[in-house]
Amino acid sequence: MSALWNAVLTASLYGGIVGLILLAIKQALFGKISAKWQLGLWMILILKLLIPIGPPSELSLFNWISQHPVTPIVSYTPPVSIPDDIITHENVTQTTPELAAEYPSPKSDTPTISVLPYVWLGGAMLTLCWFFLGSLFLRRKLRTSSHAADSRIIRIFHQCADELNLRRMPDIITQDIVKTPSLFGLLQPVILLGENINDMNDEHIRYILLHELLHYKRRDNILNILLVVLQSIHWFNPVLWFCFYKIREDMEQANDHATLHYINSTEHTYYADALLAVLRYVSWLSPPLVNAVGSKKVLTRRIQMIKLNGLLNRRKRVISTLCIVLGASLCVVLLTGAMEKSTDDSLQSAVDLSGEESSSPEMSAPNDSNIDGKYLWPVTGYNRISAAYGSSWHPITKEMVFHNGIDIPAPEGTPVLTADKGTVVEIGDNETDGNYVILNHGGDIQTFYSQLFGFAEGLAEGDTVQQGDVIGYVGSTGESTGNHLHFELRVDGESVNPTSVFASED
């Protein structure tokens, strides 16, 4: 559950950033590009929410955001093996669980389970139920308070369907529940017309039916269902809720743009008049799964876009070219992921940094670390890696996650050895990492050992340890799926791939 919550939170954060950028761009371009292209830009947000972590790119906006997920993920990539020839056993004796018994474990508390994932799940289920129960309630009421449209409306309806070359047509009914013309339903969509439709002339009815049939032809009802699901998943994010509202607004404007293609340019004003006729019946409360006309403010913006349609059509080629370039650029910047920091570059920068003179005591500390390829494997006798360093697909949630270390499975109580000599800078425990130890090896190089069952007797912050000393024991504390050691190598505060720094056996 924590892994799922982590994936949703990551997607919501990234989606919120993309949404704010698109809102700013759309505000700047309102009236300069057609409604069709404005709706197309929103597809970038939907793709980002469905696939939050894309292929890495140097041009990605997310290079400035930490590559780590919101909470580290444990044991999520297929097992790989480290060959014996990169593990050194020099000056280290084979240890056994019996040896671990000699060292009491002062900390092995059971981690507290975070309630946030369950709060999110409850909110998502309640939101989804609210959407679909509202639609179910509407469908039940329609059974008792709706009737077939009169012959005049049916005749115009069939003329519009022929004009759009529709092979299959939705049902059409009149009722007094939803006052504005709407497309409702997914598997068996139906066009809802208010009783007021009978007071309109044939031309206005034709415009309204063309608009609703184009919703059906363009499968806007399917997009609306997708928005409802995403809105339920991200119920806690007000930025995304506002973006979903704007997407629905642009769906109506894009549908207006499509409708105008079937109307003579001299009739555009009459189409706007039809929208104004509907304006009298607009209500602020609309059923959740209904493609409705929109609010009065939305109708005002739609009429503005209708007036600009002729001008935008004359610049169609230029606008289309610019929008394609803009869309492709945004995809490269917003749909890609952060570049994985090069291990070799990180290590080299650490070595170079340690050799430079600095007024800071921490910066001027000598680099005595064996980071040039002589680190000791921290769990003797257990060389398999169950979760490698880097981005990978989560086998359960099918989401891309970033694992900032390696996981080495071993039985509970197996001694954990220091990879190199250093100083204990922190001993602690938390809900994510469980029991952990951080060692500083000089030159801004640190190693991190977590998910420990417990610590070596007498180990304290500030202690100096030698390579191969026991500092703790393998366990399954924190967010863990089984007994293992989570090991990280950090350079300048950034996690790097640790597998390249272990010594080869002589």
mmCIF file of C-alpha atoms in Angstrom, residues 142-488:
data_model
loop_
_atom_site.group_PDB
_atom_site.id
_atom_site.type_symbol
_atom_site.label_atom_id
_atom_site.label_comp_id
_atom_site.label_asym_id
_atom_site.label_seq_id
_atom_site.Cartn_x
_atom_site.Cartn_y
_atom_site.Cartn_z
ATOM 1 C CA LEU A 142 -34.457 9.328 -16.040
ATOM 2 C CA ARG A 143 -36.340 6.036 -16.244
ATOM 3 C CA THR A 144 -39.372 7.617 -14.628
ATOM 4 C CA SER A 145 -39.210 11.237 -15.774
ATOM 5 C CA SER A 146 -38.106 11.094 -19.414
ATOM 6 C CA HIS A 147 -39.901 10.492 -22.681
ATOM 7 C CA ALA A 148 -39.084 10.201 -26.358
ATOM 8 C CA ALA A 149 -38.434 13.397 -28.290
ATOM 9 C CA ASP A 150 -41.193 14.636 -30.599
ATOM 10 C CA SER A 151 -41.192 13.991 -34.332
ATOM 11 C CA ARG A 152 -39.730 17.397 -35.235
ATOM 12 C CA ILE A 153 -36.674 16.853 -33.053
ATOM 13 C CA ILE A 154 -36.278 13.253 -34.268
ATOM 14 C CA ARG A 155 -36.311 14.454 -37.880
ATOM 15 C CA ILE A 156 -33.611 17.074 -37.258
ATOM 16 C CA PHE A 157 -31.651 14.536 -35.231
ATOM 17 C CA HIS A 158 -31.483 12.088 -38.137
ATOM 18 C CA GLN A 159 -30.517 14.859 -40.554
ATOM 19 C CA CYS A 160 -27.589 15.816 -38.300
ATOM 20 C CA ALA A 161 -26.510 12.184 -37.932
ATOM 21 C CA ASP A 162 -26.480 11.776 -41.719
ATOM 22 C CA GLU A 163 -24.496 14.984 -42.061
ATOM 23 C CA LEU A 164 -21.847 13.583 -39.677
ATOM 24 C CA ASN A 165 -21.858 10.142 -41.374
ATOM 25 C CA LEU A 166 -22.652 8.354 -38.131
ATOM 26 C CA ARG A 167 -23.243 4.622 -38.478
ATOM 27 C CA ARG A 168 -24.473 4.248 -34.937
ATOM 28 C CA MET A 169 -26.428 6.877 -33.083
ATOM 29 C CA PRO A 170 -27.070 7.433 -29.393
ATOM 30 C CA ASP A 171 -30.585 7.528 -28.028
ATOM 31 C CA ILE A 172 -32.243 10.902 -27.585
ATOM 32 C CA ILE A 173 -34.740 11.777 -24.860
ATOM 33 C CA THR A 174 -36.349 14.849 -23.354
ATOM 34 C CA GLN A 175 -36.643 15.256 -19.600
ATOM 35 C CA ASP A 176 -36.904 17.916 -16.915
ATOM 36 C CA ILE A 177 -33.946 16.963 -14.689
ATOM 37 C CA VAL A 178 -30.914 18.192 -16.652
ATOM 38 C CA LYS A 179 -31.937 21.528 -18.133
ATOM 39 C CA THR A 180 -29.043 21.892 -20.581
ATOM 40 C CA PRO A 181 -28.334 19.645 -23.610
ATOM 41 C CA SER A 182 -25.914 16.911 -22.538
ATOM 42 C CA LEU A 183 -24.341 13.612 -23.558
ATOM 43 C CA PHE A 184 -24.647 11.071 -20.760
ATOM 44 C CA GLY A 185 -23.346 7.508 -20.363
ATOM 45 C CA LEU A 186 -20.458 5.362 -21.560
ATOM 46 C CA LEU A 187 -21.579 2.001 -22.988
ATOM 47 C CA GLN A 188 -25.029 3.209 -24.027
ATOM 48 C CA PRO A 189 -24.727 6.996 -24.283
ATOM 49 C CA VAL A 190 -27.864 9.075 -24.555
ATOM 50 C CA ILE A 191 -28.416 12.714 -25.487
ATOM 51 C CA LEU A 192 -30.449 14.540 -22.853
ATOM 52 C CA LEU A 193 -32.580 17.450 -23.945
ATOM 53 C CA GLY A 194 -34.516 19.706 -21.597
ATOM 54 C CA GLU A 195 -38.214 20.341 -22.071
ATOM 55 C CA ASN A 196 -37.287 23.860 -23.187
ATOM 56 C CA ILE A 197 -35.963 22.426 -26.472
ATOM 57 C CA ASN A 198 -39.505 22.477 -27.836
ATOM 58 C CA ASP A 199 -39.546 26.296 -27.581
ATOM 59 C CA MET A 200 -36.559 26.686 -29.937
ATOM 60 C CA ASN A 201 -36.641 27.036 -33.708
ATOM 61 C CA ASP A 202 -35.334 24.356 -36.087
ATOM 62 C CA GLU A 203 -31.982 26.048 -36.691
ATOM 63 C CA HIS A 204 -31.165 26.322 -33.003
ATOM 64 C CA ILE A 205 -32.160 22.695 -32.479
ATOM 65 C CA ARG A 206 -29.922 21.680 -35.381
ATOM 66 C CA TYR A 207 -26.931 23.501 -33.884
ATOM 67 C CA ILE A 208 -27.481 21.905 -30.476
ATOM 68 C CA LEU A 209 -27.888 18.398 -31.890
ATOM 69 C CA LEU A 210 -24.791 18.787 -34.104
ATOM 70 C CA HIS A 211 -22.825 19.807 -31.034
ATOM 71 C CA GLU A 212 -23.984 16.850 -28.942
ATOM 72 C CA LEU A 213 -23.546 14.344 -31.773
ATOM 73 C CA LEU A 214 -19.979 15.588 -32.257
ATOM 74 C CA HIS A 215 -19.372 14.908 -28.556
ATOM 75 C CA TYR A 216 -20.489 11.362 -29.311
ATOM 76 C CA LYS A 217 -18.435 11.086 -32.522
ATOM 77 C CA ARG A 218 -15.297 12.442 -30.815
ATOM 78 C CA ARG A 219 -15.773 10.025 -27.874
ATOM 79 C CA ASP A 220 -15.709 12.871 -25.365
ATOM 80 C CA ASN A 221 -17.763 10.758 -22.976
ATOM 81 C CA ILE A 222 -14.824 8.309 -22.716
ATOM 82 C CA LEU A 223 -12.406 11.163 -21.999
ATOM 83 C CA ASN A 224 -14.807 12.421 -19.340
ATOM 84 C CA ILE A 225 -14.812 8.999 -17.647
ATOM 85 C CA LEU A 226 -10.989 9.006 -17.653
ATOM 86 C CA LEU A 227 -11.007 12.451 -16.043
ATOM 87 C CA VAL A 228 -13.393 11.203 -13.357
ATOM 88 C CA VAL A 229 -11.075 8.293 -12.523
ATOM 89 C CA LEU A 230 -7.984 10.538 -12.424
ATOM 90 C CA GLN A 231 -9.871 13.091 -10.349
ATOM 91 C CA SER A 232 -10.763 10.376 -7.837
ATOM 92 C CA ILE A 233 -7.170 9.142 -7.630
ATOM 93 C CA HIS A 234 -5.845 12.682 -7.112
ATOM 94 C CA TRP A 235 -8.707 13.912 -4.944
ATOM 95 C CA PHE A 236 -6.263 15.605 -2.547
ATOM 96 C CA ASN A 237 -4.661 17.848 -5.211
ATOM 97 C CA PRO A 238 -6.599 21.109 -5.812
ATOM 98 C CA VAL A 239 -4.314 22.092 -8.698
ATOM 99 C CA LEU A 240 -5.304 18.978 -10.644
ATOM 100 C CA TRP A 241 -8.991 19.461 -9.844
ATOM 101 C CA PHE A 242 -8.805 22.939 -11.354
ATOM 102 C CA CYS A 243 -6.964 21.534 -14.373
ATOM 103 C CA PHE A 244 -9.676 18.902 -14.875
ATOM 104 C CA TYR A 245 -12.289 21.663 -14.763
ATOM 105 C CA LYS A 246 -10.382 23.582 -17.447
ATOM 106 C CA ILE A 247 -10.060 20.420 -19.567
ATOM 107 C CA ARG A 248 -13.846 20.006 -19.569
ATOM 108 C CA GLU A 249 -14.206 23.665 -20.490
ATOM 109 C CA ASP A 250 -11.818 23.192 -23.416
ATOM 110 C CA MET A 251 -13.680 20.049 -24.480
ATOM 111 C CA GLU A 252 -16.754 22.211 -25.026
ATOM 112 C CA GLN A 253 -14.778 24.869 -26.887
ATOM 113 C CA ALA A 254 -13.087 22.241 -29.086
ATOM 114 C CA ASN A 255 -16.501 20.780 -29.833
ATOM 115 C CA ASP A 256 -17.745 24.249 -30.808
ATOM 116 C CA HIS A 257 -14.757 24.493 -33.154
ATOM 117 C CA ALA A 258 -15.689 21.146 -34.727
ATOM 118 C CA THR A 259 -19.364 22.128 -35.013
ATOM 119 C CA LEU A 260 -18.528 25.312 -36.892
ATOM 120 C CA HIS A 261 -17.010 23.201 -39.691
ATOM 121 C CA TYR A 262 -20.535 21.927 -40.475
ATOM 122 C CA ILE A 263 -22.078 25.395 -40.427
ATOM 123 C CA ASN A 264 -21.706 28.150 -42.987
ATOM 124 C CA SER A 265 -19.608 31.077 -41.855
ATOM 125 C CA THR A 266 -22.681 33.292 -42.131
ATOM 126 C CA GLU A 267 -24.385 31.091 -39.510
ATOM 127 C CA HIS A 268 -21.738 31.428 -36.818
ATOM 128 C CA THR A 269 -23.604 34.291 -35.203
ATOM 129 C CA TYR A 270 -26.793 32.191 -35.105
ATOM 130 C CA TYR A 271 -24.841 29.371 -33.451
ATOM 131 C CA ALA A 272 -23.734 31.815 -30.757
ATOM 132 C CA ASP A 273 -27.375 32.856 -30.385
ATOM 133 C CA ALA A 274 -28.282 29.204 -29.783
ATOM 134 C CA LEU A 275 -25.738 29.076 -26.954
ATOM 135 C CA LEU A 276 -27.251 32.237 -25.491
ATOM 136 C CA ALA A 277 -30.681 30.625 -25.675
ATOM 137 C CA VAL A 278 -29.335 27.718 -23.619
ATOM 138 C CA LEU A 279 -27.658 30.137 -21.188
ATOM 139 C CA ARG A 280 -30.972 30.845 -19.465
ATOM 140 C CA TYR A 281 -31.202 27.240 -18.315
ATOM 141 C CA VAL A 282 -27.613 26.685 -17.136
ATOM 142 C CA SER A 283 -27.337 25.440 -13.558
ATOM 143 C CA TRP A 284 -24.190 25.451 -11.409
ATOM 144 C CA LEU A 285 -24.906 21.838 -10.411
ATOM 145 C CA SER A 286 -24.278 19.208 -13.103
ATOM 146 C CA PRO A 287 -24.213 15.421 -12.808
ATOM 147 C CA PRO A 288 -20.593 14.219 -12.632
ATOM 148 C CA LEU A 289 -20.547 11.987 -15.714
ATOM 149 C CA VAL A 290 -22.455 14.308 -18.021
ATOM 150 C CA ASN A 291 -20.867 16.252 -20.878
ATOM 151 C CA ALA A 292 -22.887 19.397 -20.287
ATOM 152 C CA VAL A 293 -22.869 22.832 -21.889
ATOM 153 C CA GLY A 294 -21.016 24.444 -18.976
ATOM 154 C CA SER A 295 -21.399 27.431 -16.687
ATOM 155 C CA LYS A 296 -22.336 30.935 -17.761
ATOM 156 C CA LYS A 297 -18.677 31.990 -17.588
ATOM 157 C CA VAL A 298 -17.705 29.066 -19.798
ATOM 158 C CA LEU A 299 -20.415 29.976 -22.327
ATOM 159 C CA THR A 300 -19.069 33.530 -22.449
ATOM 160 C CA ARG A 301 -15.571 32.265 -23.294
ATOM 161 C CA ARG A 302 -17.028 29.891 -25.883
ATOM 162 C CA ILE A 303 -18.806 32.760 -27.625
ATOM 163 C CA GLN A 304 -15.528 34.730 -27.635
ATOM 164 C CA MET A 305 -13.790 31.803 -29.367
ATOM 165 C CA ILE A 306 -16.613 31.514 -31.904
ATOM 166 C CA LYS A 307 -16.111 35.153 -32.854
ATOM 167 C CA LEU A 308 -12.370 34.500 -33.317
ATOM 168 C CA ASN A 309 -12.912 31.361 -35.389
ATOM 169 C CA GLY A 310 -12.733 33.116 -38.769
ATOM 170 C CA LEU A 311 -9.479 34.874 -37.905
ATOM 171 C CA LEU A 312 -7.901 31.677 -36.567
ATOM 172 C CA ASN A 313 -8.953 29.732 -39.672
ATOM 173 C CA ARG A 314 -7.161 32.238 -41.911
ATOM 174 C CA ARG A 315 -3.979 31.600 -39.947
ATOM 175 C CA LYS A 316 -4.559 27.866 -39.728
ATOM 176 C CA ARG A 317 -1.286 26.706 -41.262
ATOM 177 C CA VAL A 318 0.907 29.016 -39.213
ATOM 178 C CA ILE A 319 -0.948 28.219 -35.997
ATOM 179 C CA SER A 320 -0.828 24.466 -36.660
ATOM 180 C CA THR A 321 2.926 24.565 -37.314
ATOM 181 C CA LEU A 322 3.616 26.597 -34.183
ATOM 182 C CA CYS A 323 1.387 24.347 -32.062
ATOM 183 C CA ILE A 324 3.113 21.197 -33.315
ATOM 184 C CA VAL A 325 6.513 22.674 -32.453
ATOM 185 C CA LEU A 326 5.241 23.849 -29.063
ATOM 186 C CA GLY A 327 3.615 20.494 -28.290
ATOM 187 C CA ALA A 328 6.718 18.528 -29.262
ATOM 188 C CA SER A 329 8.916 20.803 -27.149
ATOM 189 C CA LEU A 330 6.632 20.450 -24.137
ATOM 190 C CA CYS A 331 6.616 16.662 -24.532
ATOM 191 C CA VAL A 332 10.420 16.597 -24.461
ATOM 192 C CA VAL A 333 10.590 18.870 -21.431
ATOM 193 C CA LEU A 334 7.591 17.621 -19.414
ATOM 194 C CA LEU A 335 7.093 13.948 -20.317
ATOM 195 C CA THR A 336 10.699 12.881 -19.857
ATOM 196 C CA GLY A 337 12.413 12.035 -16.591
ATOM 197 C CA ALA A 338 15.502 13.267 -14.813
ATOM 198 C CA MET A 339 18.860 12.003 -15.951
ATOM 199 C CA GLU A 340 20.491 9.463 -13.690
ATOM 200 C CA LYS A 341 23.628 10.939 -12.224
ATOM 201 C CA SER A 342 26.754 9.266 -13.569
ATOM 202 C CA THR A 343 28.508 7.252 -10.905
ATOM 203 C CA ASP A 344 31.955 7.785 -12.371
ATOM 204 C CA ASP A 345 31.455 11.543 -12.657
ATOM 205 C CA SER A 346 30.119 11.730 -9.101
ATOM 206 C CA LEU A 347 33.007 9.753 -7.669
ATOM 207 C CA GLN A 348 35.583 11.733 -9.617
ATOM 208 C CA SER A 349 34.076 15.023 -8.496
ATOM 209 C CA ALA A 350 34.239 13.796 -4.900
ATOM 210 C CA VAL A 351 37.892 12.859 -5.223
ATOM 211 C CA ASP A 352 38.724 16.164 -6.914
ATOM 212 C CA LEU A 353 36.766 18.052 -4.296
ATOM 213 C CA SER A 354 38.567 16.351 -1.455
ATOM 214 C CA GLY A 355 41.906 17.454 -2.883
ATOM 215 C CA GLU A 356 40.988 21.131 -3.140
ATOM 216 C CA GLU A 357 41.837 23.603 -0.427
ATOM 217 C CA SER A 358 38.868 25.016 1.421
ATOM 218 C CA SER A 359 38.241 27.183 4.438
ATOM 219 C CA SER A 360 35.482 24.838 5.595
ATOM 220 C CA PRO A 361 36.656 22.131 8.046
ATOM 221 C CA GLU A 362 34.316 19.608 6.428
ATOM 222 C CA MET A 363 35.575 20.418 2.947
ATOM 223 C CA SER A 364 39.220 20.303 3.979
ATOM 224 C CA ALA A 365 38.914 16.893 5.639
ATOM 225 C CA PRO A 366 41.311 14.410 4.013
ATOM 226 C CA ASN A 367 39.772 11.790 1.734
ATOM 227 C CA ASP A 368 40.939 8.477 3.204
ATOM 228 C CA SER A 369 38.155 6.534 1.530
ATOM 229 C CA ASN A 370 38.862 3.499 -0.639
ATOM 230 C CA ILE A 371 36.346 4.732 -3.177
ATOM 231 C CA ASP A 372 38.750 4.027 -6.012
ATOM 232 C CA GLY A 373 37.649 0.386 -6.065
ATOM 233 C CA LYS A 374 38.551 -1.217 -2.727
ATOM 234 C CA TYR A 375 35.275 -1.189 -0.830
ATOM 235 C CA LEU A 376 34.368 -4.329 1.113
ATOM 236 C CA TRP A 377 31.134 -6.183 0.370
ATOM 237 C CA PRO A 378 28.995 -5.471 3.472
ATOM 238 C CA VAL A 379 27.322 -8.905 3.847
ATOM 239 C CA THR A 380 29.895 -11.678 3.639
ATOM 240 C CA GLY A 381 28.686 -14.846 1.943
ATOM 241 C CA TYR A 382 25.558 -13.300 0.437
ATOM 242 C CA ASN A 383 26.337 -11.803 -2.955
ATOM 243 C CA ARG A 384 22.915 -11.642 -4.600
ATOM 244 C CA ILE A 385 21.258 -8.271 -5.240
ATOM 245 C CA SER A 386 17.457 -8.405 -5.056
ATOM 246 C CA ALA A 387 16.889 -4.752 -6.001
ATOM 247 C CA ALA A 388 19.432 -2.908 -8.120
ATOM 248 C CA TYR A 389 20.224 0.784 -8.212
ATOM 249 C CA GLY A 390 18.265 2.966 -10.647
ATOM 250 C CA SER A 391 14.862 3.326 -12.265
ATOM 251 C CA SER A 392 12.748 0.249 -12.859
ATOM 252 C CA TRP A 393 9.128 -0.801 -13.316
ATOM 253 C CA HIS A 394 7.396 -1.763 -10.113
ATOM 254 C CA PRO A 395 6.100 -5.328 -10.648
ATOM 255 C CA ILE A 396 2.925 -4.717 -8.623
ATOM 256 C CA THR A 397 1.888 -1.122 -9.333
ATOM 257 C CA LYS A 398 3.392 -1.113 -12.847
ATOM 258 C CA GLU A 399 4.850 2.325 -12.072
ATOM 259 C CA MET A 400 8.377 3.538 -12.694
ATOM 260 C CA VAL A 401 10.262 4.060 -9.412
ATOM 261 C CA PHE A 402 13.824 5.038 -8.538
ATOM 262 C CA HIS A 403 15.814 2.853 -6.140
ATOM 263 C CA ASN A 404 18.725 4.835 -4.714
ATOM 264 C CA GLY A 405 20.791 1.905 -3.444
ATOM 265 C CA ILE A 406 21.059 -1.867 -3.642
ATOM 266 C CA ASP A 407 19.302 -4.525 -1.565
ATOM 267 C CA ILE A 408 21.254 -7.581 -0.436
ATOM 268 C CA PRO A 409 19.037 -10.363 0.964
ATOM 269 C CA ALA A 410 20.383 -12.432 3.856
ATOM 270 C CA PRO A 411 18.982 -14.223 6.943
ATOM 271 C CA GLU A 412 17.970 -12.142 9.935
ATOM 272 C CA GLY A 413 20.907 -11.582 12.265
ATOM 273 C CA THR A 414 23.614 -11.843 9.593
ATOM 274 C CA PRO A 415 26.360 -9.342 10.526
ATOM 275 C CA VAL A 416 26.639 -6.170 8.449
ATOM 276 C CA LEU A 417 30.236 -5.053 7.895
ATOM 277 C CA THR A 418 31.607 -1.593 7.205
ATOM 278 C CA ALA A 419 32.497 -1.180 3.545
ATOM 279 C CA ASP A 420 35.428 1.051 4.514
ATOM 280 C CA LYS A 421 36.961 2.775 7.503
ATOM 281 C CA GLY A 422 35.100 5.846 8.642
ATOM 282 C CA THR A 423 33.237 7.660 11.380
ATOM 283 C CA VAL A 424 29.712 6.949 12.601
ATOM 284 C CA VAL A 425 27.809 10.168 11.974
ATOM 285 C CA GLU A 426 24.275 8.970 12.641
ATOM 286 C CA ILE A 427 22.434 6.035 14.196
ATOM 287 C CA GLY A 428 18.665 6.021 14.165
ATOM 288 C CA ASP A 429 15.407 4.573 12.942
ATOM 289 C CA ASN A 430 12.336 5.773 11.052
ATOM 290 C CA GLU A 431 9.231 4.349 9.395
ATOM 291 C CA THR A 432 10.833 4.115 5.961
ATOM 292 C CA ASP A 433 14.406 2.975 6.575
ATOM 293 C CA GLY A 434 13.905 1.118 9.844
ATOM 294 C CA ASN A 435 17.122 0.926 11.867
ATOM 295 C CA TYR A 436 19.985 2.592 10.004
ATOM 296 C CA VAL A 437 23.622 3.662 10.315
ATOM 297 C CA ILE A 438 25.420 6.378 8.340
ATOM 298 C CA LEU A 439 29.226 6.389 8.064
ATOM 299 C CA ASN A 440 31.362 9.272 6.828
ATOM 300 C CA HIS A 441 34.522 8.299 4.950
ATOM 301 C CA GLY A 442 35.894 11.790 4.329
ATOM 302 C CA GLY A 443 35.684 13.912 1.226
ATOM 303 C CA ASP A 444 31.875 14.169 1.451
ATOM 304 C CA ILE A 445 31.570 10.411 0.898
ATOM 305 C CA GLN A 446 29.102 8.469 3.037
ATOM 306 C CA THR A 447 27.690 4.945 3.177
ATOM 307 C CA PHE A 448 24.187 4.210 4.403
ATOM 308 C CA TYR A 449 23.041 0.884 5.906
ATOM 309 C CA SER A 450 19.334 0.405 6.657
ATOM 310 C CA GLN A 451 16.512 -2.060 7.381
ATOM 311 C CA LEU A 452 18.788 -3.419 10.141
ATOM 312 C CA PHE A 453 17.519 -5.815 12.806
ATOM 313 C CA GLY A 454 19.746 -4.050 15.325
ATOM 314 C CA PHE A 455 23.121 -2.438 15.919
ATOM 315 C CA ALA A 456 26.478 -3.752 17.165
ATOM 316 C CA GLU A 457 26.888 -3.547 20.933
ATOM 317 C CA GLY A 458 28.331 -0.254 22.068
ATOM 318 C CA LEU A 459 28.167 1.400 18.647
ATOM 319 C CA ALA A 460 27.688 5.142 19.089
ATOM 320 C CA GLU A 461 27.760 8.281 16.992
ATOM 321 C CA GLY A 462 31.293 9.640 16.697
ATOM 322 C CA ASP A 463 32.928 6.188 16.845
ATOM 323 C CA THR A 464 35.694 5.394 14.384
ATOM 324 C CA VAL A 465 35.265 2.047 12.646
ATOM 325 C CA GLN A 466 37.647 0.057 10.489
ATOM 326 C CA GLN A 467 36.880 -1.721 7.250
ATOM 327 C CA GLY A 468 35.169 -5.019 8.048
ATOM 328 C CA ASP A 469 33.935 -4.058 11.532
ATOM 329 C CA VAL A 470 30.442 -5.272 12.464
ATOM 330 C CA ILE A 471 28.061 -2.329 12.823
ATOM 331 C CA GLY A 472 24.705 -4.107 12.772
ATOM 332 C CA TYR A 473 22.670 -7.092 11.652
ATOM 333 C CA VAL A 474 20.447 -7.814 8.673
ATOM 334 C CA GLY A 475 16.740 -7.401 9.375
ATOM 335 C CA SER A 476 13.437 -6.293 7.887
ATOM 336 C CA THR A 477 12.580 -3.082 9.732
ATOM 337 C CA GLY A 478 10.957 -0.063 8.116
ATOM 338 C CA GLU A 479 9.220 -0.402 4.742
ATOM 339 C CA SER A 480 10.561 -3.798 3.826
ATOM 340 C CA THR A 481 9.331 -6.933 2.103
ATOM 341 C CA GLY A 482 11.844 -9.312 3.693
ATOM 342 C CA ASN A 483 15.187 -9.644 5.469
ATOM 343 C CA HIS A 484 17.876 -7.713 3.595
ATOM 344 C CA LEU A 485 20.438 -4.933 3.853
ATOM 345 C CA HIS A 486 19.693 -1.723 1.974
ATOM 346 C CA PHE A 487 23.085 -0.186 1.112
ATOM 347 C CA GLU A 488 23.696 3.244 -0.385
#
